[in-house]
Amino acid sequence: MSKTITEIRSMARSHTKTAINTLVGVMRSPKATHAARVSAANAILDRGWGKPPQALENSEDGALELIHRIERVIVHPGDVDHEQEGETAVE
């Protein structure tokens, strides 16, 4: 990582307390729009608890099934040979 990026991150992090206090102020302000209050609340929750995981949907391209197959290979690597019998390789 370049020195400039490291310096910018350091400078930004030095304002963390002020930024969080600003978000809390917007969230609590009756003068702020509803959208601004919700946005501030979401930002606070994301920083405090992390963003919620996104659900995976099984699309017609079989992406979810591929993920499950990869998980099985990681958890049970010895079963890979048995699973591939009669199957074609994923390209």
mmCIF file of C-alpha atoms in Angstrom, residues 22-28 34-46:
data_model
loop_
_atom_site.group_PDB
_atom_site.id
_atom_site.type_symbol
_atom_site.label_atom_id
_atom_site.label_comp_id
_atom_site.label_asym_id
_atom_site.label_seq_id
_atom_site.Cartn_x
_atom_site.Cartn_y
_atom_site.Cartn_z
ATOM 1 C CA THR A 22 -22.313 13.765 13.601
ATOM 2 C CA LEU A 23 -24.176 10.641 12.467
ATOM 3 C CA VAL A 24 -25.783 10.313 15.905
ATOM 4 C CA GLY A 25 -26.761 13.993 15.772
ATOM 5 C CA VAL A 26 -28.447 13.556 12.379
ATOM 6 C CA MET A 27 -30.159 10.357 13.518
ATOM 7 C CA ARG A 28 -31.604 12.090 16.598
ATOM 8 C CA HIS A 34 -36.657 10.839 7.588
ATOM 9 C CA ALA A 35 -34.315 9.586 4.858
ATOM 10 C CA ALA A 36 -31.314 11.329 6.460
ATOM 11 C CA ARG A 37 -32.148 9.885 9.883
ATOM 12 C CA VAL A 38 -32.510 6.358 8.502
ATOM 13 C CA SER A 39 -29.299 6.709 6.501
ATOM 14 C CA ALA A 40 -27.403 7.877 9.587
ATOM 15 C CA ALA A 41 -28.867 5.039 11.680
ATOM 16 C CA ASN A 42 -27.841 2.481 9.045
ATOM 17 C CA ALA A 43 -24.318 3.906 8.889
ATOM 18 C CA ILE A 44 -24.002 3.680 12.673
ATOM 19 C CA LEU A 45 -25.263 0.090 12.741
ATOM 20 C CA ASP A 46 -22.993 -0.936 9.857
#
